[in-house]
Coordinates of C-alpha atoms (C1' of nucleotides) in Angstrom, one line a residue:
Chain A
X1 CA 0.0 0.0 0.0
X2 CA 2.4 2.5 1.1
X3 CA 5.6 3.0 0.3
X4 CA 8.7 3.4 2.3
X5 CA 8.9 7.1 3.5
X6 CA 11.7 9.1 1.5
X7 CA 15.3 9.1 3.3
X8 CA 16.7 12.2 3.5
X9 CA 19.8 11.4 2.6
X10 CA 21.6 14.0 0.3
X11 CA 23.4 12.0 -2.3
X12 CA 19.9 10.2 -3.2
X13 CA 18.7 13.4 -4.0
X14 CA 21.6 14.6 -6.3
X15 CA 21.3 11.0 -8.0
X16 CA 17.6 11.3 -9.1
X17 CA 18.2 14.7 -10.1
X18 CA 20.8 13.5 -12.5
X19 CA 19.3 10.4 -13.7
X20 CA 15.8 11.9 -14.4
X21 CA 17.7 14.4 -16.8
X22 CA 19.4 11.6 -18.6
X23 CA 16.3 9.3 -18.7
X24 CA 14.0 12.5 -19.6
X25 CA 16.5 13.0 -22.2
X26 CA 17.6 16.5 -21.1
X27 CA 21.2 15.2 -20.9
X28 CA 22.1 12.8 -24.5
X29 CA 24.5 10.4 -24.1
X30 CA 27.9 11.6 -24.8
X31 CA 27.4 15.1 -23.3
X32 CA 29.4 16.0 -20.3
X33 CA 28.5 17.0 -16.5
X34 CA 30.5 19.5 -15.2
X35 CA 33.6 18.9 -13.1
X36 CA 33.1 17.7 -9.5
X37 CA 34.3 20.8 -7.7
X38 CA 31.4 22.6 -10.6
X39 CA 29.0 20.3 -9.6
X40 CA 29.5 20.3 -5.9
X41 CA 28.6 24.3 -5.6
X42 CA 25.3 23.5 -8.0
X43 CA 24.0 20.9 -5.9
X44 CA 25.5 22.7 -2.2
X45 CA 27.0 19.6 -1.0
X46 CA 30.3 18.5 -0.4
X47 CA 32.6 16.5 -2.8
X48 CA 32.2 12.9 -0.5
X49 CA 28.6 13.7 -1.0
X50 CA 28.7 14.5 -4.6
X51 CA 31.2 11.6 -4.8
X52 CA 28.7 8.9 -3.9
X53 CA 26.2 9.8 -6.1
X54 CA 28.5 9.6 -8.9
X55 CA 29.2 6.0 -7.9
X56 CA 26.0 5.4 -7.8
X57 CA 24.9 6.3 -11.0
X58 CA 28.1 5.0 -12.6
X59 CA 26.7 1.9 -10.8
X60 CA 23.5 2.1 -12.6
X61 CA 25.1 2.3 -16.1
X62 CA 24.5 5.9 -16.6
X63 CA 27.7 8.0 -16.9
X64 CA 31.2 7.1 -17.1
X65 CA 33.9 8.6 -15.6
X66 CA 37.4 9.6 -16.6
X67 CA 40.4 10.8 -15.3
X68 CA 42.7 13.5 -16.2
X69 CA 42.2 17.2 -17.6
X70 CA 39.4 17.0 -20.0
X71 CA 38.3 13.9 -18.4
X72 CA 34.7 14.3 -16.1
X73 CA 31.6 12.4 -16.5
X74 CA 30.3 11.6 -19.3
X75 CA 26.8 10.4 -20.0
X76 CA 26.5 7.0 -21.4
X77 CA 22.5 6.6 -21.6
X78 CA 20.7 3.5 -20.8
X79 CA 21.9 0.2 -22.1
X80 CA 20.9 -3.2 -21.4
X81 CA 24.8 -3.9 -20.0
X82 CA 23.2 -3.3 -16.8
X83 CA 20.4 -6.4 -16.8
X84 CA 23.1 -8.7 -18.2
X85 CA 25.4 -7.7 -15.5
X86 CA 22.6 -8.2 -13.0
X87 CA 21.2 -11.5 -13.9
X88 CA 24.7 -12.9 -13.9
X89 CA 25.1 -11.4 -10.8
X90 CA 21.8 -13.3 -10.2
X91 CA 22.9 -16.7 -12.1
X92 CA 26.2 -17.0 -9.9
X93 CA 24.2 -16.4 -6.2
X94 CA 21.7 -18.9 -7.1
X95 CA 24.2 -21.6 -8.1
X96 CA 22.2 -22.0 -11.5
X97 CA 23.2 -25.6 -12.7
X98 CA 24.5 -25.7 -16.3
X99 CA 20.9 -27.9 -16.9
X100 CA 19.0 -24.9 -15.7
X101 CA 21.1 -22.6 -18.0
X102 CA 20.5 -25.2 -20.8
X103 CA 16.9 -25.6 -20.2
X104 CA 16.0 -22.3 -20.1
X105 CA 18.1 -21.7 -23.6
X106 CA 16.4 -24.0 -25.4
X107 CA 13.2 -22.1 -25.4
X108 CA 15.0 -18.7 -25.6
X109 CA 16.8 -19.8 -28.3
X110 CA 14.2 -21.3 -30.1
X111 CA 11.5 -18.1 -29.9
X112 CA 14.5 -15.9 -31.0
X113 CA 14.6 -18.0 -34.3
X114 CA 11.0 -18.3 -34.6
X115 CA 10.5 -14.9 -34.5
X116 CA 14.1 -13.9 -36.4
X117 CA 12.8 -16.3 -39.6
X118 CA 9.6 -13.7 -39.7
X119 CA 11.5 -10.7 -39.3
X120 CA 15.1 -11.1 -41.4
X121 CA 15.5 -8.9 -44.5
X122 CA 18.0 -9.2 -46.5
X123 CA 20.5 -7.1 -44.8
X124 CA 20.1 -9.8 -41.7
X125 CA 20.5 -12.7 -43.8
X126 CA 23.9 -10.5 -45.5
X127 CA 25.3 -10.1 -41.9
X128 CA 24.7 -13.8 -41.2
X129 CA 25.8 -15.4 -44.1
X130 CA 29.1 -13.8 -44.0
X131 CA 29.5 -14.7 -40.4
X132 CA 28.2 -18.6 -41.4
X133 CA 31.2 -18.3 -44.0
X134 CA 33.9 -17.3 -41.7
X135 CA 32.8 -19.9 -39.3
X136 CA 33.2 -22.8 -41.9
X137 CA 36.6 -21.5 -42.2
X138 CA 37.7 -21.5 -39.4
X139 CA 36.7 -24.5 -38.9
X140 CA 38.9 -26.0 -42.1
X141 CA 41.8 -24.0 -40.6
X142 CA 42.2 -26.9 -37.8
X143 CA 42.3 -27.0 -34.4
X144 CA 44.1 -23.8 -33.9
X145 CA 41.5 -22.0 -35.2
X146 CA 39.0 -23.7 -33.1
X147 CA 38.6 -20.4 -30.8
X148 CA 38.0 -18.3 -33.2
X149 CA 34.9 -20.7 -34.1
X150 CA 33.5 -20.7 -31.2
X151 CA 33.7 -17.1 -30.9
X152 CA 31.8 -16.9 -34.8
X153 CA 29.5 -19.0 -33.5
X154 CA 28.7 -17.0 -30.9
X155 CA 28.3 -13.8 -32.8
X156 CA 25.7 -15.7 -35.7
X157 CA 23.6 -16.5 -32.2
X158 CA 23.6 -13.3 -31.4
X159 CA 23.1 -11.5 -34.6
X160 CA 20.1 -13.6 -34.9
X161 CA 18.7 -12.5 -31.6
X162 CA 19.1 -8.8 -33.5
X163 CA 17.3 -9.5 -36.1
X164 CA 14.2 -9.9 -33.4
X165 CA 15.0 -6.5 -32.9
X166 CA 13.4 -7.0 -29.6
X167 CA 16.1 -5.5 -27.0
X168 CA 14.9 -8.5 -24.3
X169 CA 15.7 -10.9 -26.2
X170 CA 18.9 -9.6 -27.5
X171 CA 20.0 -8.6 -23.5
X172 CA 18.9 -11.8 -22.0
X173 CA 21.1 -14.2 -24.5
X174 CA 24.0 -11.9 -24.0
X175 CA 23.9 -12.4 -20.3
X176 CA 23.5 -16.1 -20.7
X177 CA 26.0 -16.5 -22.9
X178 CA 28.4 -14.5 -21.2
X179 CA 28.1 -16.6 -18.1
X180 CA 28.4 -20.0 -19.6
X181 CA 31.4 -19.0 -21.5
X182 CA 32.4 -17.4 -18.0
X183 CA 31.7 -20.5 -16.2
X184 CA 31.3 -23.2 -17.8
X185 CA 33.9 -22.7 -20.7
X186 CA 35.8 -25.8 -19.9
X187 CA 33.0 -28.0 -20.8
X188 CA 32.7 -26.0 -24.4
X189 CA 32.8 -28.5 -27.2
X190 CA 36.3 -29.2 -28.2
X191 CA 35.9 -32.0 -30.7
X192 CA 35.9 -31.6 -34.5
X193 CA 33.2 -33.9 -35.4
X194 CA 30.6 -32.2 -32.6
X195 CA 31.1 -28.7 -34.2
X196 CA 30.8 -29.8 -38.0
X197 CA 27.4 -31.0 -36.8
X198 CA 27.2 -27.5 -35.3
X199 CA 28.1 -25.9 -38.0
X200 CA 25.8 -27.7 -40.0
X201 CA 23.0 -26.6 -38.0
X202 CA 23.9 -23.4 -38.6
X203 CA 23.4 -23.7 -42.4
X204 CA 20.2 -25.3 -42.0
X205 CA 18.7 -22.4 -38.9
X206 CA 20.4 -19.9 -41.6
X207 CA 18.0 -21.7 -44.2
X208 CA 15.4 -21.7 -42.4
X209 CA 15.3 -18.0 -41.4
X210 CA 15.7 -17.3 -45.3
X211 CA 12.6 -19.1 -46.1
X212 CA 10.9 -17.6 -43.3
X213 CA 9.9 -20.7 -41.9
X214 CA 9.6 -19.5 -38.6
X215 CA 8.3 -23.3 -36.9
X216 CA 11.0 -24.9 -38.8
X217 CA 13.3 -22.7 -37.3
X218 CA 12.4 -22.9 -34.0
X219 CA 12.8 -26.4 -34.1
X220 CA 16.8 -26.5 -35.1
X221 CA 17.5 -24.5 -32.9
X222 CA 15.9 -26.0 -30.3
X223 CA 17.3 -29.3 -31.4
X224 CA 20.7 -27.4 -31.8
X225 CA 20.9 -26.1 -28.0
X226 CA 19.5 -29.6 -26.8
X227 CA 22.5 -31.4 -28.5
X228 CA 25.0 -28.7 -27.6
X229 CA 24.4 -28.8 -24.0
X230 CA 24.2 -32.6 -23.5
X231 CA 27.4 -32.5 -25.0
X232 CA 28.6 -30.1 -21.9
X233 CA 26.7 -32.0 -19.3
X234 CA 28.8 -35.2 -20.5
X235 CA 32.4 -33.0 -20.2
X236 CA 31.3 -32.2 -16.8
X237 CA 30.5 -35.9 -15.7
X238 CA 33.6 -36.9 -17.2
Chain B
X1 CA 40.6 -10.4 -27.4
X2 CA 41.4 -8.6 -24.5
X3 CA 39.4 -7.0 -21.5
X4 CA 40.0 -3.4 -20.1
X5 CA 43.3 -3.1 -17.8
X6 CA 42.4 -3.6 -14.2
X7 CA 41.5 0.2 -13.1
X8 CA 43.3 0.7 -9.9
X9 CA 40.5 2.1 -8.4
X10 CA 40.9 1.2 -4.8
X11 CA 37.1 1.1 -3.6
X12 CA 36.7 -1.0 -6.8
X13 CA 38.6 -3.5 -5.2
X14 CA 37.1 -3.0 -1.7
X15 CA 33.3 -4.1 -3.5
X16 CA 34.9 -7.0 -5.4
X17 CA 36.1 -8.6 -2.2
X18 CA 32.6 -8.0 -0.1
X19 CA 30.8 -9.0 -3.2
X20 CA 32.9 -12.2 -4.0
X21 CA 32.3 -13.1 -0.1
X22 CA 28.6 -12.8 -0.7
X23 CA 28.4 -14.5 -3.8
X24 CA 30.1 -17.7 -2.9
X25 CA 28.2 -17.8 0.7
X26 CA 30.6 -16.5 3.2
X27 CA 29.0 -13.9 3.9
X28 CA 25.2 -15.1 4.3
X29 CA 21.7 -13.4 4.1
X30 CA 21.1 -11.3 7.0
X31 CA 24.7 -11.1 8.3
X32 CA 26.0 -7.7 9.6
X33 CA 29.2 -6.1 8.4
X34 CA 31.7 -4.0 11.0
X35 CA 30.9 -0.5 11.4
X36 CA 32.6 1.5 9.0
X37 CA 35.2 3.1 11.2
X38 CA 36.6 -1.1 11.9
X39 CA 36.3 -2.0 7.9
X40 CA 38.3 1.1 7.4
X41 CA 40.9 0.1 9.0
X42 CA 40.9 -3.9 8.1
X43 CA 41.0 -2.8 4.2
X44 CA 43.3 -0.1 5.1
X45 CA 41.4 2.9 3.0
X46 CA 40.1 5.7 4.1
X47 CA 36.2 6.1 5.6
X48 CA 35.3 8.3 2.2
X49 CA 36.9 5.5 0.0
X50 CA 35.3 2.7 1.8
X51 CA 31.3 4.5 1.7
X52 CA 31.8 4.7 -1.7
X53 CA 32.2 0.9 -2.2
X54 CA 29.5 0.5 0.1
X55 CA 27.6 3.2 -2.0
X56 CA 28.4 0.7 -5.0
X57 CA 27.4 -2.5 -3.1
X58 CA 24.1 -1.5 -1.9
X59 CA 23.2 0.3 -5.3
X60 CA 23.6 -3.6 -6.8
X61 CA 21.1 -4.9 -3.9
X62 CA 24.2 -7.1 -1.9
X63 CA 23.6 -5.2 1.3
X64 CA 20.9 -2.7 3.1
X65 CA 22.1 0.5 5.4
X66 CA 20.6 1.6 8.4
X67 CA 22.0 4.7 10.3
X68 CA 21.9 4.5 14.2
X69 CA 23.4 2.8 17.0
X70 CA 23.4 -1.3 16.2
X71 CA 23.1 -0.2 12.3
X72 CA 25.6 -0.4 10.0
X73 CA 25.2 -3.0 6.3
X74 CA 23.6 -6.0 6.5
X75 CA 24.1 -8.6 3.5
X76 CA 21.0 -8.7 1.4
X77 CA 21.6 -11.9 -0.9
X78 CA 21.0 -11.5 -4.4
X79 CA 17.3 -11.4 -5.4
X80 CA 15.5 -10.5 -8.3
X81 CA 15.0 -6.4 -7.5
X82 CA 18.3 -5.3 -9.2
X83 CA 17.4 -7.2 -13.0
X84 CA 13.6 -5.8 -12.6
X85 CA 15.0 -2.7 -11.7
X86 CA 17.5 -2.0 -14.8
X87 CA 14.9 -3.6 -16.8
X88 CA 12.8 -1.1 -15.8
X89 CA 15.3 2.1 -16.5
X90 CA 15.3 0.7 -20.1
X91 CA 11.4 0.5 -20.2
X92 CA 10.9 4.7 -18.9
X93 CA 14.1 5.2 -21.6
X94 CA 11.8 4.1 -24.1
X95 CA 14.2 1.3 -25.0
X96 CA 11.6 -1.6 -24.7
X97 CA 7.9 -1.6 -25.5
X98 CA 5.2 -2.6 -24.1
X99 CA 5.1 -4.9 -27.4
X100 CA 8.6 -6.4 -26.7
X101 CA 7.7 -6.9 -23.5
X102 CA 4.7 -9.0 -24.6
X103 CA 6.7 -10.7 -27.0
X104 CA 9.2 -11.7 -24.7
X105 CA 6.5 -13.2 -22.4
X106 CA 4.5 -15.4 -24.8
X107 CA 7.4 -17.2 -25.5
X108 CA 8.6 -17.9 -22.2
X109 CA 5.0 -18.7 -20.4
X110 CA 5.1 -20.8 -23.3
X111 CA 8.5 -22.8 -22.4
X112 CA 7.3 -22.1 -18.7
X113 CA 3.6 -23.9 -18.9
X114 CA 5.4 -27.3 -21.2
X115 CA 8.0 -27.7 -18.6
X116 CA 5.3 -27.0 -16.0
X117 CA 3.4 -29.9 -17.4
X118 CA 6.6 -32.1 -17.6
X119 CA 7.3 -31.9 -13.9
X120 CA 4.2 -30.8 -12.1
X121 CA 3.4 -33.3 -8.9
X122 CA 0.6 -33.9 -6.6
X123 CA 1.6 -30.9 -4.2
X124 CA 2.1 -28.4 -7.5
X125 CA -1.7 -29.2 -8.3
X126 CA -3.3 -29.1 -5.0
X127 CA -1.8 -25.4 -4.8
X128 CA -2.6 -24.4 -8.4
X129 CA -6.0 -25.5 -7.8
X130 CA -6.1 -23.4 -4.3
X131 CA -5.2 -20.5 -6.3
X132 CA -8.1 -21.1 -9.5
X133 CA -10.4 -21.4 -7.1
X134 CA -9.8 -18.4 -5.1
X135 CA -9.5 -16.6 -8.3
X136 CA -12.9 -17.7 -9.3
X137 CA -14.2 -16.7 -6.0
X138 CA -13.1 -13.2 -6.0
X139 CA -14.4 -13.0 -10.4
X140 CA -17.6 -14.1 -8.5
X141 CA -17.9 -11.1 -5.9
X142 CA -18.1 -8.5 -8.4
X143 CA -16.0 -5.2 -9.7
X144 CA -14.7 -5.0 -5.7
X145 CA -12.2 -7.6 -5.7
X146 CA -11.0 -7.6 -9.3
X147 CA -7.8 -6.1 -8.3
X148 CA -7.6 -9.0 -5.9
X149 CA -8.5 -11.3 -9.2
X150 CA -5.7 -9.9 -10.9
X151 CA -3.3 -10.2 -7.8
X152 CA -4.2 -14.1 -7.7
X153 CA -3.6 -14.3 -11.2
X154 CA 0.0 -13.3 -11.2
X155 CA 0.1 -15.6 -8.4
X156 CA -1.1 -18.5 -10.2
X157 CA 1.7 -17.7 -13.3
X158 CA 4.4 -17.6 -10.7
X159 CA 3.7 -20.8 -8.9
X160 CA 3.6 -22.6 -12.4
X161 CA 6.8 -20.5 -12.6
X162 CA 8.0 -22.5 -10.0
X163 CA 6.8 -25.9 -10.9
X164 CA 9.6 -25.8 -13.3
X165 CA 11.8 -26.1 -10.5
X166 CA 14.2 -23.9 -12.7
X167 CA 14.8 -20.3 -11.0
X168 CA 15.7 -18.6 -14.3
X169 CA 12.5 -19.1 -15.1
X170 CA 10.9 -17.9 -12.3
X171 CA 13.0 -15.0 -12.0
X172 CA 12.8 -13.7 -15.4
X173 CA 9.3 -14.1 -15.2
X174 CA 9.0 -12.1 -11.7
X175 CA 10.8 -9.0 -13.3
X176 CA 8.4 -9.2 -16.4
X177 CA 5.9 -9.2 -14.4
X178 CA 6.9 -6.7 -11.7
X179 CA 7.9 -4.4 -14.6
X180 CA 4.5 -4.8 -16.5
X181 CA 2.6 -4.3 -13.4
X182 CA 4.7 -0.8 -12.7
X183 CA 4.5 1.1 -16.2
X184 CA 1.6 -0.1 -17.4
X185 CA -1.0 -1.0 -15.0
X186 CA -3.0 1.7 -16.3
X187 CA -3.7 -0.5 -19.1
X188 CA -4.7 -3.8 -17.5
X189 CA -8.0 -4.9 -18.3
X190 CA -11.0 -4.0 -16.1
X191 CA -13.0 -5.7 -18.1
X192 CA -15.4 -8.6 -16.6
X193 CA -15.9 -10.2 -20.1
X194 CA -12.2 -10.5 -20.6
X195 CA -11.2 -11.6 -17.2
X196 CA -13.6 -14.2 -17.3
X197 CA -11.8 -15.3 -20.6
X198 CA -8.3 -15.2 -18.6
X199 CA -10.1 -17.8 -16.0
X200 CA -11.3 -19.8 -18.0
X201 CA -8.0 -19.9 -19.7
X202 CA -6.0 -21.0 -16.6
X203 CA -8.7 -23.4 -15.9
X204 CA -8.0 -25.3 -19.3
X205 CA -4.2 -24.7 -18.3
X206 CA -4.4 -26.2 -15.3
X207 CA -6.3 -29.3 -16.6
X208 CA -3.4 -29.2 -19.2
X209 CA -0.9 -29.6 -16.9
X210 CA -2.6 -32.1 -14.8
X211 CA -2.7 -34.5 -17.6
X212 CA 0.7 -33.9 -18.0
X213 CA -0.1 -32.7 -21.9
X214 CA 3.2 -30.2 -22.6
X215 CA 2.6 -29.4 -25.9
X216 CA -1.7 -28.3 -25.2
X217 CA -0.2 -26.6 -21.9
X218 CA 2.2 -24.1 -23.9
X219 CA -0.2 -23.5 -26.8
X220 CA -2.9 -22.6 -24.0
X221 CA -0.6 -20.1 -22.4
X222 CA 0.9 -18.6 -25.5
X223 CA -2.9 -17.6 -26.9
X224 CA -3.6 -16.5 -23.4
X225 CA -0.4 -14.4 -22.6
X226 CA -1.5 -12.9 -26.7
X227 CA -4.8 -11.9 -26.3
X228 CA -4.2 -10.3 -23.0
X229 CA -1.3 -8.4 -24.7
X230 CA -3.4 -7.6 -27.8
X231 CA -6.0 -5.9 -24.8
X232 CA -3.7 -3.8 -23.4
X233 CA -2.2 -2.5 -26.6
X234 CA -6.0 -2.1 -27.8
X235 CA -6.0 -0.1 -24.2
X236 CA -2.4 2.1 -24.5
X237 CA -4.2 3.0 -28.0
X238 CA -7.4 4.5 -26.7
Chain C
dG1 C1' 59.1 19.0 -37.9
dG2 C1' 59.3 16.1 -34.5
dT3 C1' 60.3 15.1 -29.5
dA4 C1' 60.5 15.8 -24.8
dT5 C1' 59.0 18.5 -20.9
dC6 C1' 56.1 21.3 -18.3
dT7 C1' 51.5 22.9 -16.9
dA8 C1' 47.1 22.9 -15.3
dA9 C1' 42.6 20.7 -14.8
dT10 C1' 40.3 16.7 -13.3
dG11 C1' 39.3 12.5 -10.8
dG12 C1' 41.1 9.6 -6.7
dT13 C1' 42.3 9.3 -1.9
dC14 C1' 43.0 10.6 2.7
dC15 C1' 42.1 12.9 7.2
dA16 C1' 39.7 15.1 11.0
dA17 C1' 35.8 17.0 12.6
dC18 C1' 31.0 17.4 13.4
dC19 C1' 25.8 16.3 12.6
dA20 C1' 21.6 13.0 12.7
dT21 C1' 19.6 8.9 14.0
dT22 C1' 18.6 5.4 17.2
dA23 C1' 19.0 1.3 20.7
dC24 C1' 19.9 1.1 25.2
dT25 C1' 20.1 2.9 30.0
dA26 C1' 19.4 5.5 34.0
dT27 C1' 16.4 8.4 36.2
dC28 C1' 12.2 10.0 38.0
dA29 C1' 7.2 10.5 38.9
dT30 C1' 3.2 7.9 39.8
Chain D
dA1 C1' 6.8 -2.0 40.4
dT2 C1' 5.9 0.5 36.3
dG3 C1' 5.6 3.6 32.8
dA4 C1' 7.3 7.8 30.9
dT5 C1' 11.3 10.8 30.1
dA6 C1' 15.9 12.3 29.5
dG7 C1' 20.5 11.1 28.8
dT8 C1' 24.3 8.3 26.5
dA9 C1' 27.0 6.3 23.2
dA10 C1' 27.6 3.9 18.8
dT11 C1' 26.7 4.2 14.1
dG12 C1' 25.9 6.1 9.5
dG13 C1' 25.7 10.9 7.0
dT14 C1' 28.0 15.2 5.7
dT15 C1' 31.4 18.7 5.5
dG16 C1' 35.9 21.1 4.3
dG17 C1' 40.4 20.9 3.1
dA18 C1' 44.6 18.9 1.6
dC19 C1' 47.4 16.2 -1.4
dC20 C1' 48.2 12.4 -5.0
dA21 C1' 47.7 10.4 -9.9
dT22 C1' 46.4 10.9 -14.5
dT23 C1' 46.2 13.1 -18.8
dA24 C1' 45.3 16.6 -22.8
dG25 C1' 47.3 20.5 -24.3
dA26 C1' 51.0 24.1 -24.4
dT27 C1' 55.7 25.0 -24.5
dA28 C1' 60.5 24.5 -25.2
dC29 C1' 64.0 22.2 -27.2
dC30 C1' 66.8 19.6 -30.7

DNA sequence: GGTATCTAATGGTCCAACCATTACTATCAT
DNA sequence: ATGATAGTAATGGTTGGACCATTAGATACC
């Protein structure tokens, strides 16, 4: 019903202050608050005060700060960075298992290609068959170039989520992702037969999303992740 | 290739080492931290340096501060306030619709109510049903207790949330829901017809997962999470 | 024309003091 | 005894001032 009464506390004040002008668009990203000892005499507070409020919102995502003469804070605008960064934070307390992480990708991954097979144009499919091309050669480059297919890989996955061009979508694959590489990256697939098939998937998803067929889609991918990550559930037995 | 230089920002590494303690469980839930004038001197910084890292921890949701005697930071745990929260900056910065929003959640009620169905036991069902009934109850008693209707019908999507067992799912789905319920519950329907049509729809989703029928369960909750998001667009348009 | 050095502005850190809040305690009136 | 009241001390919140570290630009030098 009611909320928690406002705490006077000064800092708070100078960070919604600040963050309502970036959000309301009054401050763009890339423009440039004024210098702490500037900013200290606006807002009457000291520099500790001021300090913490910077922290704060650098916390949040929204400026950036820089050192030296010309440096300052800049305004970085709203991102999704910050939801990433929290639901790994998130992911890590809650001791997700790699199942739960694979689980939960399997239907995230296979709505993103649903939805990416109605929504490609041909710029997307461009982007994605160039990417689809480096991958295969990397792969034919041998084992040293192994990283640098898993890394293409990575990048067709999530120029796909793009082509939602749903921002949730795009921000919550990142973040998973990012922590199973993070986390789980011993247990990435590191045998040549097991990413040809991979690769092969790719062409097909690649197909699919060309001929718009948005069910057929969803279904590689599905079947994709599902293969993938029993894969990395039998590295971690091992 | 490679990540930013370590900045050699000294409160930096003051949160990293109260946040890794917390994380991996050495520091637990409820837990009090020394006063500031002891932590000052264990990490050997001085008091300003040290609020600001607290500044930094508390804005990511690891610990609470209370002033007065016996105060001082508690630990927090990691819960799902800091993901709804950023998600919800990117929601007022115009950065994510209400469509993406909707988007977003017919896929994943979708993955949530076929896993639901998978795994759903005796206990699950008795509760479920608990919930459709007193949803039914309050539909019954007229225009008084819809918002209590609509309160039990969250309810009822986050316990199937949690038949999955999985807490990415149920943690996702509690931002979406937090975040649709605080921007746009201006736009949630008030309209008897329709919420009878959202009963009857967890009724049949319910009887869905009872039978254990995954495939019926997530078709049920996609059209229901779609026509309910097709209402409140119809709504935002008016 | 290029290179090294100096300069000044800016963020980062430290210190010492005092204010504001609050759980606990001692006192006092009933 | 008991309940209200005032005092006390510990804790976070804020302030002002000083100095250090970093860096873009100006200057001097070769």
């Amino acid at each position: 019903m009611f909320r928690q009464a406002k705490q006077s506390r000064v800092y708070q004040d100078v960070v919604e202050q600040i963050q309502e002008a970036i959000v309301t668009g009054k401050l763009k990203t890339g423009d440039q608050l004024p210098a702490e000892r500037d900013l200290k005499e606006r807002f009457q507070v000291s520099r500790g005060t001021l300090r913490e409020a910077l922290r704060v919102l650098e916390q949040k995502g929204l400026i950036e700060i820089r050192t030296g003469v010309a440096g300052g804070s800049i305004v970085k605008g709203v991102g999704t960075e910050q939801v990433s960064a929290s639901l790994g934070l998130l992911i890590r307390y809650k001791k997700v298992s790699l199942q739960n992480l694979a689980e939960f990708r399997i239907g995230l991954e296979g709505d993103i290609a649903a939805l990416a097979a109605r929504r490609a144009d041909t710029e997307d499919l461009v982007k994605l068959k160039a990417l689809l091309s480096a991958a295969g050669d990397h792969l034919a480059n041998g084992p040293d170039h192994w990283d640098s297919f898993i890394t293409t890989d990575e990048q067709i996955h999530l120029k796909i989520a793009e082509t939602t061009r749903n921002p949730l979508f795009i921000s919550v694959l990142e973040s998973l992702s990012w922590n199973i590489h993070t986390y789980y990256e011993s247990f990435l697939p590191k045998d040549e037969e097991l990413m040809k098939e991979n690769h092969q998937d790719m062409v097909q998803l690649i197909a699919a999303i060309e001929a718009h067929d948005s069910e057929e889609a969803r279904r590689i991918a599905r079947e994709h992740v599902r293969r993938f990550s029993a894969y990395m559930e039998k590295q971690k037995v091992k």
